[in-house]
Coordinates of C-alpha atoms in Angstrom, one line a residue:
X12 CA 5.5 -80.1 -14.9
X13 CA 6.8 -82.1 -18.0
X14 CA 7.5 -80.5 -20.9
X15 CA 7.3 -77.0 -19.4
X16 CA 10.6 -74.7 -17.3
X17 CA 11.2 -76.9 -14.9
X18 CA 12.0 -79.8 -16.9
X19 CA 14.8 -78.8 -18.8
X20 CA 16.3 -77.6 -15.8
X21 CA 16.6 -80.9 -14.3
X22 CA 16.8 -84.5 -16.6
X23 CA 19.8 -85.0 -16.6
X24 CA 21.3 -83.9 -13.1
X25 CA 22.0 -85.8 -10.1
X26 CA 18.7 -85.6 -8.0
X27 CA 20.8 -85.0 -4.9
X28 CA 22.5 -81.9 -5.6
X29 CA 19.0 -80.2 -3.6
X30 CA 20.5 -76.9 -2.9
X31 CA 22.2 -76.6 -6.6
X32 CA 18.7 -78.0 -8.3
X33 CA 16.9 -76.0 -6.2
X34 CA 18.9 -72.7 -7.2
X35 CA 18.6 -74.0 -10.9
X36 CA 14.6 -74.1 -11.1
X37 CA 14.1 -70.4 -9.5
X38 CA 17.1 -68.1 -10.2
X39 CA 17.5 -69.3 -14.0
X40 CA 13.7 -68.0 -14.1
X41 CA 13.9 -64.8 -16.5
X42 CA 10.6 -63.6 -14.2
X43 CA 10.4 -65.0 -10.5
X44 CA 8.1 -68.0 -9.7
X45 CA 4.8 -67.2 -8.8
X46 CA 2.2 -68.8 -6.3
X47 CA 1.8 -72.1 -9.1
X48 CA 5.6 -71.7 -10.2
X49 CA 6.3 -71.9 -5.9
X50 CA 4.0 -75.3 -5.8
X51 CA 5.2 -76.2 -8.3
X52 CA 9.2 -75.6 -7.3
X53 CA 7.8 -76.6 -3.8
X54 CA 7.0 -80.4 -5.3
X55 CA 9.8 -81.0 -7.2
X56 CA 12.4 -80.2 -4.2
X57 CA 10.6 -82.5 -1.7
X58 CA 10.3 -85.1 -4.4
X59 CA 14.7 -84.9 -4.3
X60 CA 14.6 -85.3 -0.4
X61 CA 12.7 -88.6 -1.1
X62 CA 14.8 -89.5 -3.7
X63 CA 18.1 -88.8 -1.5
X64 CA 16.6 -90.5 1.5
X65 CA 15.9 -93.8 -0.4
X66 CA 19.2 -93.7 -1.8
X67 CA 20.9 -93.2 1.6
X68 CA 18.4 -95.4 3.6
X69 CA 17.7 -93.0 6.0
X70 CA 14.4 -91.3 7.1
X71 CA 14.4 -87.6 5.3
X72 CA 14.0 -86.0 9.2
X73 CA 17.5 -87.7 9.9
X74 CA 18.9 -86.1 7.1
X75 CA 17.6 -82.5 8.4
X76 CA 19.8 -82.7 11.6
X77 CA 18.2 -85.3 13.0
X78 CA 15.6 -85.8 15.7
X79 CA 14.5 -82.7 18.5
X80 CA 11.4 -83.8 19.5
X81 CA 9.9 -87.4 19.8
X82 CA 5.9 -86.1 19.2
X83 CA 4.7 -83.2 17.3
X84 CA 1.4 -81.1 18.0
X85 CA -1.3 -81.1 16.1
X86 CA -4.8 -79.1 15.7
X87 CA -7.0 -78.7 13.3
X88 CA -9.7 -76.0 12.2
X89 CA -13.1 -75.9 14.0
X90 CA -16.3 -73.8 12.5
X91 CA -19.5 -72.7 13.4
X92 CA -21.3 -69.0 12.9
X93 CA -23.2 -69.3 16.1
X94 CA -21.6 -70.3 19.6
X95 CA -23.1 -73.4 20.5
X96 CA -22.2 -74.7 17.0
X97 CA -18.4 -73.8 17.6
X98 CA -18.6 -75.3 20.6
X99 CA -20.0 -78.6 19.0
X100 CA -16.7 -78.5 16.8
X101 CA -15.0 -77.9 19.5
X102 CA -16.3 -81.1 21.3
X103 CA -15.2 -83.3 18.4
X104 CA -12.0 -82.2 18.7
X105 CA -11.4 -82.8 22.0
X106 CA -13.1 -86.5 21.5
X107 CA -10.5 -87.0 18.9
X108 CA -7.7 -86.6 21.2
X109 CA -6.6 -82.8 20.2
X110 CA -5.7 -80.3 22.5
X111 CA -5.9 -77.2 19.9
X112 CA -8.4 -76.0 17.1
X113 CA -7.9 -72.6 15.3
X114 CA -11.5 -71.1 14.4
X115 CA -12.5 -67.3 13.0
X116 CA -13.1 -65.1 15.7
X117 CA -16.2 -64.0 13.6
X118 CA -19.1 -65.2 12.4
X119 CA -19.2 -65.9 8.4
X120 CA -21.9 -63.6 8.1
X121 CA -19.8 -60.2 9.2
X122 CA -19.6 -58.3 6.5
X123 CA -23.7 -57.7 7.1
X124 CA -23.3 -56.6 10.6
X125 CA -22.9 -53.5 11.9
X126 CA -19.2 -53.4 13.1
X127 CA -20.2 -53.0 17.0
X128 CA -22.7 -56.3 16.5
X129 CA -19.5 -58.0 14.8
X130 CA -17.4 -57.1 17.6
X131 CA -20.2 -58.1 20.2
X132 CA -20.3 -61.9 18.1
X133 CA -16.4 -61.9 19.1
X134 CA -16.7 -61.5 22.7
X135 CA -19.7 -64.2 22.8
X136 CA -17.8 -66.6 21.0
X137 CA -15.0 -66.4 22.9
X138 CA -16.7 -66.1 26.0
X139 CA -18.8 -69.1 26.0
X140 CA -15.8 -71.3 24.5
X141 CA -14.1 -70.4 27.5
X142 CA -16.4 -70.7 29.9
X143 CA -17.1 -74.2 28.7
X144 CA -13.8 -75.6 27.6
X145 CA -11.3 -73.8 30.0
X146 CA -8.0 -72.7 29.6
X147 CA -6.4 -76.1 29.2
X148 CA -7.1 -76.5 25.6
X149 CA -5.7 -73.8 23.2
X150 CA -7.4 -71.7 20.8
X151 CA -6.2 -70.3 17.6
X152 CA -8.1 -67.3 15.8
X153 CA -7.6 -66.5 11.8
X154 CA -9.4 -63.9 10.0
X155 CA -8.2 -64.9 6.6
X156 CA -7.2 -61.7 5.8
X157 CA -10.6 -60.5 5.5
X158 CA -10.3 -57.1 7.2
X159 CA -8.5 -54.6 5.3
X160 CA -8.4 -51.9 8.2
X161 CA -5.7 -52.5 10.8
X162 CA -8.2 -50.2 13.5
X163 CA -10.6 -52.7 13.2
X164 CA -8.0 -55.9 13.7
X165 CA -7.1 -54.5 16.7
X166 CA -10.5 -54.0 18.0
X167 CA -10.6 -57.5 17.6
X168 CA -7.0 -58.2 18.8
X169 CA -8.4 -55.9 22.3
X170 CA -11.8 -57.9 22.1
X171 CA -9.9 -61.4 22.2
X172 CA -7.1 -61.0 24.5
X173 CA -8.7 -61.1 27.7
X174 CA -9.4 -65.2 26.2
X175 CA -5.7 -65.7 25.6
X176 CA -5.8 -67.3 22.2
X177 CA -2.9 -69.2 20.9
X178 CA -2.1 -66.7 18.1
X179 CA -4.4 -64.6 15.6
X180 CA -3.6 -65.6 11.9
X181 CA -3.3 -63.2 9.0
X182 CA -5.1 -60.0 10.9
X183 CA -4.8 -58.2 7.6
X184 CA -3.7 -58.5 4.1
X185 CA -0.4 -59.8 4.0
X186 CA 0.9 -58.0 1.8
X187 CA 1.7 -54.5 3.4
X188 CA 4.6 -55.6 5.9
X189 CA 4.8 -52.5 7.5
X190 CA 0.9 -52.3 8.3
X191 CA 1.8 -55.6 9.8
X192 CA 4.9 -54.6 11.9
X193 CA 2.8 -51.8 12.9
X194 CA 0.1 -53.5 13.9
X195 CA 2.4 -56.7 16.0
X196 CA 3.6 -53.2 18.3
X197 CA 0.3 -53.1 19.0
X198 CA -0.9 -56.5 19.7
X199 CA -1.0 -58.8 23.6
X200 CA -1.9 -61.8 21.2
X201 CA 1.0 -63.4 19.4
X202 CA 0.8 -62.4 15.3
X203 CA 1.1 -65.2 13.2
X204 CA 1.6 -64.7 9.0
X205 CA 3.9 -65.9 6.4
X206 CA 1.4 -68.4 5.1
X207 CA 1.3 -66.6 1.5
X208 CA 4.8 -65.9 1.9
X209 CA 7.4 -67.4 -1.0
X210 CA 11.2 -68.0 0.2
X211 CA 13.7 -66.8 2.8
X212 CA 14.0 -63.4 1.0
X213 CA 10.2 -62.6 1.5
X214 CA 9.7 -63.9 5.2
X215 CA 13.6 -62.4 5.9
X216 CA 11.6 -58.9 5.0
X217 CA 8.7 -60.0 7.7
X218 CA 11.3 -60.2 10.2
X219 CA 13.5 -57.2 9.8
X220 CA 10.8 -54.7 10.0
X221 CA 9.7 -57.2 13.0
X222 CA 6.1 -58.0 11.5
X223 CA 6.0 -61.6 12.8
X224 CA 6.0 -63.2 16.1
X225 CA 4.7 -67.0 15.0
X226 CA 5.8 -68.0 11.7
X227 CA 3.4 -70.2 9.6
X228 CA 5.0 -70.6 6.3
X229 CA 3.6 -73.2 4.0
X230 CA 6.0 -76.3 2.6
X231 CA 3.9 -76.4 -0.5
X232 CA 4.7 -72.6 -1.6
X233 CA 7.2 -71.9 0.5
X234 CA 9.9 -73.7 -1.5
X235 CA 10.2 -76.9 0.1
X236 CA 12.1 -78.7 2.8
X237 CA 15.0 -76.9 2.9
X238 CA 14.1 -73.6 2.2
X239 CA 11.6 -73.7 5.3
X240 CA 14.3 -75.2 7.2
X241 CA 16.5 -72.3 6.4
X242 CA 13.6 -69.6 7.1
X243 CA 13.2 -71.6 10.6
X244 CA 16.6 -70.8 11.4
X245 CA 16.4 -67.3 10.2
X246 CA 13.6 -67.0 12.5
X247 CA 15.3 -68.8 15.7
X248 CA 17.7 -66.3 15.9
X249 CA 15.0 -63.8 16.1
X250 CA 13.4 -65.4 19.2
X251 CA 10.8 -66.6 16.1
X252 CA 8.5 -69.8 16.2
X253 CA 7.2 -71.7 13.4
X254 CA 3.8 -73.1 13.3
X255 CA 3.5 -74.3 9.4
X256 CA 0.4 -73.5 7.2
X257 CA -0.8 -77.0 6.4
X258 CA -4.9 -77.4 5.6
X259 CA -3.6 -80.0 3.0
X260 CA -3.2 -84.2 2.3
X261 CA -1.1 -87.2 3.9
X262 CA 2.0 -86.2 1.8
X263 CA 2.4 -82.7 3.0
X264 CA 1.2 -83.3 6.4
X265 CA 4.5 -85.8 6.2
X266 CA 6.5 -83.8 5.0
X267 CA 5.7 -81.1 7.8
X268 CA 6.2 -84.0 10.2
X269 CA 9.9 -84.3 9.4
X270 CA 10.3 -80.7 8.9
X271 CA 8.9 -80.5 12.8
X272 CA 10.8 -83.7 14.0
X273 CA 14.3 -81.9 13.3
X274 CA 13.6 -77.9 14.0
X275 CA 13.8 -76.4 17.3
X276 CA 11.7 -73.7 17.0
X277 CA 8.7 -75.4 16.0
X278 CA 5.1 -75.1 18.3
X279 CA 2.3 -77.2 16.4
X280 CA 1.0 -78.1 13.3
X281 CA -2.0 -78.0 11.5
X282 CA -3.6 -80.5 9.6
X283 CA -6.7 -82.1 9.1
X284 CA -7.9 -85.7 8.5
X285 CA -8.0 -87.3 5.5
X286 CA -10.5 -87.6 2.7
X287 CA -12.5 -90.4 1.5
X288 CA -10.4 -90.1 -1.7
X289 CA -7.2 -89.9 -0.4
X290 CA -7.7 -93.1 1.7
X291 CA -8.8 -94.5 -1.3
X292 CA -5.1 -93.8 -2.7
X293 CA -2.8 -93.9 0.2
X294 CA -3.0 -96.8 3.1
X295 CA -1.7 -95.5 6.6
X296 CA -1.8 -91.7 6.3
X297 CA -0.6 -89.6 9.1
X298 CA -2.9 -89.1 12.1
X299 CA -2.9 -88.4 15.9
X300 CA -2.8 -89.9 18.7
X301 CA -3.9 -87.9 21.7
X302 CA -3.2 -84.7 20.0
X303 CA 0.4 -85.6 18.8
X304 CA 2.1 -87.3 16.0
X305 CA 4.4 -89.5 17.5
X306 CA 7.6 -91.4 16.5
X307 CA 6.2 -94.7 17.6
X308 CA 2.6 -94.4 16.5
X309 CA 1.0 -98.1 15.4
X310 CA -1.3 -97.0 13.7
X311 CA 0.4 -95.4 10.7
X312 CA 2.6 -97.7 8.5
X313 CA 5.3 -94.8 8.1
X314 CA 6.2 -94.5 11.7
X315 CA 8.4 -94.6 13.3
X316 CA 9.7 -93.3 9.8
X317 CA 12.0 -96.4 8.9
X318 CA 10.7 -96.5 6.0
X319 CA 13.1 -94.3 4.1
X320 CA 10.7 -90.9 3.4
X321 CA 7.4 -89.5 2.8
X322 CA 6.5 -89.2 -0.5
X323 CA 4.2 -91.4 -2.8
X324 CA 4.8 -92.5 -6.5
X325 CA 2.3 -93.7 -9.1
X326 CA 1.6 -93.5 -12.6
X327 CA -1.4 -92.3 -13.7
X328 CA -3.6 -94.7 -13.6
X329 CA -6.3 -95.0 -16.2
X330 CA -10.2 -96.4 -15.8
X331 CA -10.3 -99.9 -15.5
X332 CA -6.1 -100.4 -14.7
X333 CA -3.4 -100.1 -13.2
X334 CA -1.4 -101.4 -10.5
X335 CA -0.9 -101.5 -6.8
X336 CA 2.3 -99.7 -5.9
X337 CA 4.2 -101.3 -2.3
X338 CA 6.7 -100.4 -0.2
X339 CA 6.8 -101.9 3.2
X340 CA 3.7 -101.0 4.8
X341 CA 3.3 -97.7 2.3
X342 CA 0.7 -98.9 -0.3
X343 CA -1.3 -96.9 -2.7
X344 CA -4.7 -98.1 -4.2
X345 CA -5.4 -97.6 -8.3
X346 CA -8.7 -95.8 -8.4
X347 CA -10.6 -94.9 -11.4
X348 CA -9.6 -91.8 -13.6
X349 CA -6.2 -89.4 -12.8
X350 CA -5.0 -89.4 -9.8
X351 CA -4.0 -86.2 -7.8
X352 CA -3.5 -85.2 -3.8
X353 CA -4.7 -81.6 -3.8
X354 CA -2.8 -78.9 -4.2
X355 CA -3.0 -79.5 -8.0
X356 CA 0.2 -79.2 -7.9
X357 CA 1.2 -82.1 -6.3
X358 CA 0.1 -84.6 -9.1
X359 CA 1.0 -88.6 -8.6
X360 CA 3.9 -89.6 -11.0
X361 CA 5.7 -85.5 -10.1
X362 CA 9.1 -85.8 -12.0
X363 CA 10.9 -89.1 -13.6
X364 CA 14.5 -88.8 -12.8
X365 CA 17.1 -91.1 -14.2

C-alpha cells in the first residue's frame, strides 16, 4: 500500500476522520477501485476503526451503535462429491458445536454429467442429509456461480426446496442484476448474493430491482466497517438480512464479529477455523462455542472485546528476528520470513499513521 494512491491520500490526516478518509481514498480515484483497489480500501478503513477505538478506549462494536445481540451465529462450509462423504462433514460439524454448514448442492464433477444425472445427484444429496440430520440443523447451498443459465438454477432451486435450505448462494453470475431479480420472483428458497459486490451504490442497484433477499457482502471488498454498516441499513429498510461473505482469517472474522454485534438485521456468519500459520501468528483467535461467538467466551483473549479492537500490528519480521508484539491477552508470534493473513491484501504492518 506504501508508496502507491492510497498513501498520499492519507499521511498526514487525522486517522479518525473515517467517513472523510474513506471518501478521500475512492472518489479522488481518476478510475474507480477495483476488486484489489476494494481490499485494499477495505484494509485501510478497518485499520482507522482500530485506531479510533484504541484512542477512545472503547471496543470498535460500541462505537457502531453499540451492542444488539450478546452471541452471533456461526457455520462453516462442508464438502464431499458423494453423500456419505457430505454427511461425514456434516458430522464434524455438528461435533464441533455448529448448528449450520453451507455445501454445493452438486457434486464437483457436474460439468461431466448429463444435466438430468446432475439434477438426480441434487436430490440424493439433499435427501440423505435430511434424512440423517433432520431439520434442526440448517443447510446452506452455493453454486459459486458456476451455472450460467438461470433455467437450470431453478431446476435446482425446484429440486432443493422440498429440503428447506437456509439460502442458495450466487445461483448465477452476479453480474447480470436483472437475471438475478428475475430469477428471486421465481425462487421458494431465500437468494443470497452481494458477496462480489463493491459499495452501497452497487448492492443499492441489487435492491432496487429487488435481486436480493439475504445479503452477504464481504468486509474485505466491500469497503470496510462502515460502508457494510451503511449497506445493512439500506437493506433493513427493505425487509433485507445480512449474512456476510467471510471464508477468511482471525482478523476479518473479528471484524465481522463487531460488525454483527451492533446490526439488527444480521442472521449468521461464516467463517472457518484457523490455520496452522495463522496460529502460529496470532494467540486467541476467534472461535465458537456451541455454534455461536459469544460476548463472554473464555477461550479467546479478545472477548468479551475489552480489549479496545480487532486488529493486529507487526512489522515485518525477517528470518531469524523479530519481536513479540503484546497487548493484554492479544499476542502475535514472529515466525520466519514475511508475514501476511490472507487476503494478500491484508499484510501485517498495513498503514503507519502519525
Amino acid at each position: 500500500i506504501r508508496d502507491r494512491y492510497f498513501e498520499e491520500q492519507l499521511i498526514g490526516q487525522d486517522p479518525r476522520r473515517i467517513e472523510y478518509l474513506w471518501a478521500r481514498m475512492y472518489q479522488g480515484a481518476r478510475i474507480p477501485p477495483g476488486s484489489s483497489g476494494m481490499a485494499a480500501l477495505s484494509a485501510i478503513e478497518m485499520t482507522l476503526w482500530d485506531i479510533l477505538g484504541k484512542s477512545v478506549n472503547s471496543p470498535v462494536y460500541e462505537l457502531l451503535g453499540g451492542q444488539f445481540r450478546d452471541r452471533v451465529r456461526g457455520y462453516d462450509g462442508a464438502g464431499g462429491d458423494t453423500p456419505e462423504q457430505l454427511c461425514e462433514a456434516i458430522q464434524k460439524a455438528i461435533e464441533r458445536g455448529l448448528t449450520a454448514i453451507k455445501t454445493s448442492p452438486l457434486p464437483s464433477n457436474f460439468r461431466s454429467l448429463l444435466w438430468n444425472d446432475a439434477l438426480a445427484a441434487v436430490e440424493e444429496r439433499m435427501k440423505v442429509v435430511r434424512e440423517k440430520f433432520g431439520y434442526s440443523f440448517d443447510i446452506a447451498l452455493d453454486t459459486h456461480a458456476a451455472i450460467f443459465e438461470p433455467s437450470k438454477t431453478l431446476e435446482i432451486e425446484e429440486t432443493v426446496r422440498q429440503y428447506k435450505p437456509l439460502f442458495m448462494e450466487d445461483p448465477i453470475r452476479m453480474e447480470n442484476y436483472q437475471a438475478m431479480a428475475d430469477l428471486r420472483k421465481k425462487f421458494h428458497v431465500p437468494l443470497a448474493t452481494g458477496e462480489c459486490t463493491f459499495t452501497k451504490w452497487q448492492t443499492g442497484q441489487l435492491i432496487s430491482l429487488k435481486a436480493v433477499d439475504i445479503f452477504n457482502p464481504d468486509i474485505c471488498l466491500v469497503g470496510g466497517m462502515l460502508e457494510l454498516k451503511k449497506i445493512a441499513a439500506n437493506a433493513e429498510g427493505n425487509d433485507l438480512s445480512i449474512a456476510p461473505h467471510n471464508p477468511m482469517g482471525p482478523v476479518a472474522t473479528m471484524a465481522n464479529i463487531h460488525f454483527a454485534f451492533s446490526t439488527p438485521n444480521f442472521v449468521i456468519l461464516e467463517h472457518r477455523g484457523p490455520t496452522d500459520i495463522e496460529k502460529n501468528i496470532v494467540i486467541n483467535t476467534p472461535e465458537t462455542k456451541e455454534g455461536y461467538f459469544s460476548l463472554h467466551n473464555e477461550h479467546t483473549g479478545m472477548y468479551p472485546y475489552r480489549m479496545l479492537a480487532w486488529m493486529i500490528y507487526l512489522n515485518d519480521i525477517k528470518e531469524g528476528g523479530g519481536t513479540y508484539f503484546h497487548h493484554q491477552n492479544f499476542t502475535t508470534k514472529p515466525v520466519a520470513g514475511n508475514l501476511y493473513i490472507w487476503p494478500a491484501g491484508w499484510t501485517l504492518s498495513l498503514i503507519h499513521i502519525s
